[in-house]
Backbone as JSON Lines, residues from 0, in Angstrom:
{"i":0,"aa":"X","n":[104.65,-151.77,257.86],"ca":[105.79,-151.93,258.94],"c":[105.89,-153.51,259.34]}
{"i":1,"aa":"X","n":[106.97,-153.93,259.74],"ca":[107.25,-155.45,259.97],"c":[106.94,-155.39,261.44]}
{"i":2,"aa":"X","n":[106.57,-156.62,261.77],"ca":[106.48,-157.17,263.13],"c":[107.3,-158.26,263.32]}
{"i":3,"aa":"X","n":[108.51,-158.11,264.16],"ca":[109.49,-159.02,264.33],"c":[109.53,-159.57,265.85]}
{"i":4,"aa":"X","n":[109.57,-160.73,265.95],"ca":[109.69,-161.31,267.42],"c":[111.02,-162.09,267.47]}
{"i":5,"aa":"X","n":[111.8,-161.78,268.32],"ca":[113.2,-162.39,268.48],"c":[113.12,-163.04,269.96]}
{"i":6,"aa":"X","n":[113.38,-164.43,269.89],"ca":[113.16,-165.3,271.18],"c":[114.48,-165.81,271.56]}
{"i":7,"aa":"X","n":[114.74,-166.12,272.78],"ca":[115.78,-166.79,273.39],"c":[116.47,-165.98,274.37]}
{"i":8,"aa":"X","n":[117.45,-166.5,274.92],"ca":[118.29,-165.74,276.01],"c":[119.1,-164.7,275.42]}
{"i":9,"aa":"X","n":[118.72,-163.46,275.69],"ca":[119.32,-162.29,274.99],"c":[119.93,-161.37,276.1]}
{"i":10,"aa":"X","n":[121.12,-161.02,275.93],"ca":[121.76,-159.99,276.88],"c":[121.95,-158.78,275.87]}
{"i":11,"aa":"X","n":[121.01,-158.28,275.25],"ca":[121.14,-157.3,274.36],"c":[121.03,-155.85,275.02]}
{"i":12,"aa":"X","n":[122.1,-155.13,274.97],"ca":[122.23,-153.79,275.53],"c":[121.64,-152.93,274.49]}
{"i":13,"aa":"X","n":[121.54,-151.53,274.62],"ca":[120.92,-150.6,273.96],"c":[121.45,-150.4,272.51]}
{"i":14,"aa":"X","n":[122.8,-150.58,272.41],"ca":[123.36,-150.57,271.09],"c":[122.93,-151.63,270.26]}
{"i":15,"aa":"X","n":[122.91,-152.93,270.71],"ca":[122.47,-154.19,270.02],"c":[121.11,-153.98,269.62]}
{"i":16,"aa":"X","n":[120.13,-153.4,270.58],"ca":[118.81,-153.29,270.34],"c":[118.58,-152.32,269.26]}
{"i":17,"aa":"X","n":[119.32,-151.22,269.28],"ca":[119.16,-150.24,268.19],"c":[119.62,-150.85,266.76]}
{"i":18,"aa":"X","n":[120.6,-151.59,266.68],"ca":[121.11,-152.18,265.45],"c":[119.95,-153.2,265.01]}
{"i":19,"aa":"X","n":[119.27,-153.97,265.93],"ca":[118.2,-154.73,265.33],"c":[116.94,-153.79,264.95]}
{"i":20,"aa":"X","n":[116.67,-152.92,265.67],"ca":[115.61,-151.96,265.34],"c":[115.83,-151.37,263.84]}
{"i":21,"aa":"X","n":[117.06,-150.8,263.65],"ca":[117.28,-150.37,262.28],"c":[117.42,-151.4,261.22]}
{"i":22,"aa":"X","n":[117.94,-152.45,261.53],"ca":[118.06,-153.69,260.56],"c":[116.61,-154.02,260.12]}
{"i":23,"aa":"X","n":[115.69,-154.34,260.97],"ca":[114.43,-154.79,260.68],"c":[113.47,-153.8,260.41]}
{"i":24,"aa":"X","n":[113.83,-152.41,260.5],"ca":[113.03,-151.4,260.21],"c":[111.87,-151.32,261.12]}
{"i":25,"aa":"X","n":[112.05,-151.55,262.39],"ca":[110.9,-151.46,263.32],"c":[110.86,-150.07,263.92]}
{"i":26,"aa":"X","n":[109.83,-149.69,264.56],"ca":[109.65,-148.47,265.39],"c":[109.72,-148.37,266.82]}
{"i":27,"aa":"X","n":[109.49,-149.49,267.32],"ca":[109.6,-149.55,268.84],"c":[109.95,-150.81,269.4]}
{"i":28,"aa":"X","n":[110.62,-150.93,270.59],"ca":[111.06,-152.22,271.16],"c":[110.03,-152.63,272.17]}
{"i":29,"aa":"X","n":[109.69,-153.93,272.26],"ca":[108.84,-154.39,273.31],"c":[109.75,-155.39,274.12]}
{"i":30,"aa":"X","n":[110.03,-155.17,275.25],"ca":[111.02,-156.25,275.97],"c":[110.16,-157.11,276.94]}
{"i":31,"aa":"X","n":[110.67,-158.36,277.13],"ca":[110.11,-159.29,277.99],"c":[108.49,-159.53,277.95]}
{"i":32,"aa":"X","n":[108.32,-159.58,276.53],"ca":[106.96,-159.96,275.99],"c":[106.37,-161.22,276.62]}
{"i":33,"aa":"X","n":[105.21,-161.2,277.18],"ca":[104.69,-162.47,277.88],"c":[103.87,-163.36,276.96]}
{"i":34,"aa":"X","n":[103.7,-163.06,275.65],"ca":[103.02,-163.93,274.68],"c":[101.55,-163.62,274.65]}
{"i":35,"aa":"X","n":[101.07,-162.71,275.24],"ca":[99.67,-162.29,275.26],"c":[99.35,-160.8,275.13]}
{"i":36,"aa":"X","n":[100.35,-160.15,275.59],"ca":[100.03,-158.55,275.38],"c":[99.97,-158.25,273.99]}
{"i":37,"aa":"X","n":[99.1,-157.22,273.64],"ca":[98.78,-157.05,272.24],"c":[100.08,-156.32,271.55]}
{"i":38,"aa":"X","n":[100.41,-156.55,270.28],"ca":[101.44,-156.1,269.6],"c":[100.89,-155.37,268.37]}
{"i":39,"aa":"X","n":[101.72,-154.43,267.77],"ca":[101.41,-153.78,266.6],"c":[102.5,-153.73,265.51]}
{"i":40,"aa":"X","n":[102.13,-153.38,264.38],"ca":[103.03,-153.48,263.33],"c":[104.12,-152.43,263.69]}
{"i":41,"aa":"X","n":[105.28,-152.74,263.34],"ca":[106.47,-151.92,263.71],"c":[107.09,-152.17,264.98]}
{"i":42,"aa":"X","n":[106.53,-153.35,265.63],"ca":[107.18,-153.72,267.03],"c":[108.32,-154.64,266.75]}
{"i":43,"aa":"X","n":[109.51,-154.44,267.5],"ca":[110.49,-155.36,267.68],"c":[110.39,-155.96,268.97]}
{"i":44,"aa":"X","n":[110.11,-157.24,269.08],"ca":[109.65,-157.97,270.27],"c":[110.8,-158.8,270.89]}
{"i":45,"aa":"X","n":[111.04,-158.78,272.15],"ca":[112.24,-159.66,272.77],"c":[111.3,-160.52,273.77]}
{"i":46,"aa":"X","n":[111.57,-161.73,273.65],"ca":[110.91,-162.73,274.55],"c":[111.86,-163.8,274.75]}
{"i":47,"aa":"X","n":[111.65,-164.53,276.02],"ca":[112.56,-165.73,276.39],"c":[112.25,-166.9,275.58]}
{"i":48,"aa":"X","n":[110.92,-167.08,275.3],"ca":[110.42,-168.37,274.59],"c":[109.81,-168.03,273.28]}
{"i":49,"aa":"X","n":[110.06,-169.2,272.4],"ca":[109.41,-168.96,271.04],"c":[107.97,-168.94,271.26]}
{"i":50,"aa":"X","n":[107.37,-168.1,270.48],"ca":[105.8,-168.02,270.65],"c":[105.16,-169.38,270.41]}
{"i":51,"aa":"X","n":[104.07,-169.61,271.02],"ca":[103.51,-170.95,271.0],"c":[102.42,-171.02,269.8]}
{"i":52,"aa":"X","n":[102.15,-169.77,269.37],"ca":[101.29,-169.68,268.09],"c":[101.88,-168.95,267.0]}
{"i":53,"aa":"X","n":[101.3,-169.04,265.85],"ca":[101.83,-168.32,264.71],"c":[101.02,-166.99,264.65]}
{"i":54,"aa":"X","n":[101.88,-166.07,264.11],"ca":[101.25,-164.77,263.76],"c":[101.44,-164.38,262.41]}
{"i":55,"aa":"X","n":[100.41,-163.86,261.81],"ca":[100.29,-163.52,260.35],"c":[101.16,-162.35,260.19]}
{"i":56,"aa":"X","n":[101.96,-162.37,259.01],"ca":[102.88,-161.3,258.53],"c":[103.93,-160.94,259.73]}
{"i":57,"aa":"X","n":[104.34,-161.97,260.38],"ca":[105.44,-161.68,261.42],"c":[106.53,-162.54,261.19]}
{"i":58,"aa":"X","n":[107.75,-161.97,261.37],"ca":[109.02,-162.66,261.31],"c":[109.35,-163.1,262.85]}
{"i":59,"aa":"X","n":[109.63,-164.38,262.9],"ca":[110.06,-164.95,264.35],"c":[111.31,-165.52,264.13]}
{"i":60,"aa":"X","n":[112.39,-165.08,264.88],"ca":[113.76,-165.41,264.85],"c":[114.31,-165.76,266.21]}
{"i":61,"aa":"X","n":[115.37,-166.69,266.34],"ca":[115.98,-166.87,267.46],"c":[116.95,-165.73,267.62]}
{"i":62,"aa":"X","n":[117.52,-165.51,268.66],"ca":[118.46,-164.43,268.97],"c":[119.73,-164.55,268.05]}
{"i":63,"aa":"X","n":[120.08,-165.73,268.09],"ca":[121.25,-166.29,267.23],"c":[121.17,-165.88,265.77]}
{"i":64,"aa":"X","n":[119.86,-166.23,265.21],"ca":[119.67,-166.05,263.82],"c":[119.47,-164.35,263.59]}
{"i":65,"aa":"X","n":[118.87,-163.62,264.42],"ca":[118.78,-162.33,264.38],"c":[120.1,-161.62,264.32]}
{"i":66,"aa":"X","n":[121.08,-162.24,265.21],"ca":[122.37,-161.42,265.3],"c":[123.15,-161.81,264.0]}
{"i":67,"aa":"X","n":[123.06,-163.02,263.52],"ca":[123.68,-163.42,262.24],"c":[123.18,-162.6,261.14]}
{"i":68,"aa":"X","n":[122.01,-162.4,261.08],"ca":[121.49,-161.46,259.98],"c":[121.87,-160.09,260.05]}
{"i":69,"aa":"X","n":[121.85,-159.63,261.16],"ca":[122.36,-158.21,261.29],"c":[123.83,-158.08,261.06]}
{"i":70,"aa":"X","n":[124.51,-158.99,261.48],"ca":[126.05,-159.03,261.27],"c":[126.42,-159.26,259.68]}
{"i":71,"aa":"X","n":[125.66,-160.1,259.02],"ca":[125.85,-160.32,257.61],"c":[125.18,-159.4,256.79]}
{"i":72,"aa":"X","n":[124.48,-158.42,257.28],"ca":[123.81,-157.36,256.53],"c":[122.82,-157.74,255.44]}
């Protein structure tokens, strides 16, 4: 299962979040992540700031890049 972190200013409603969830093949949404709370494989994480540390086996994308990827399929 992928772990995907999307950072930046996002005004993603439920529909957009569901599109991200489906596109990235994640299982649950974690909103307003503080950078310290534990995460697990299958999480789609939304946070305002780019994570300060690297995570193994994790995709980290800006909101803009995530939207472009979803729109371009």
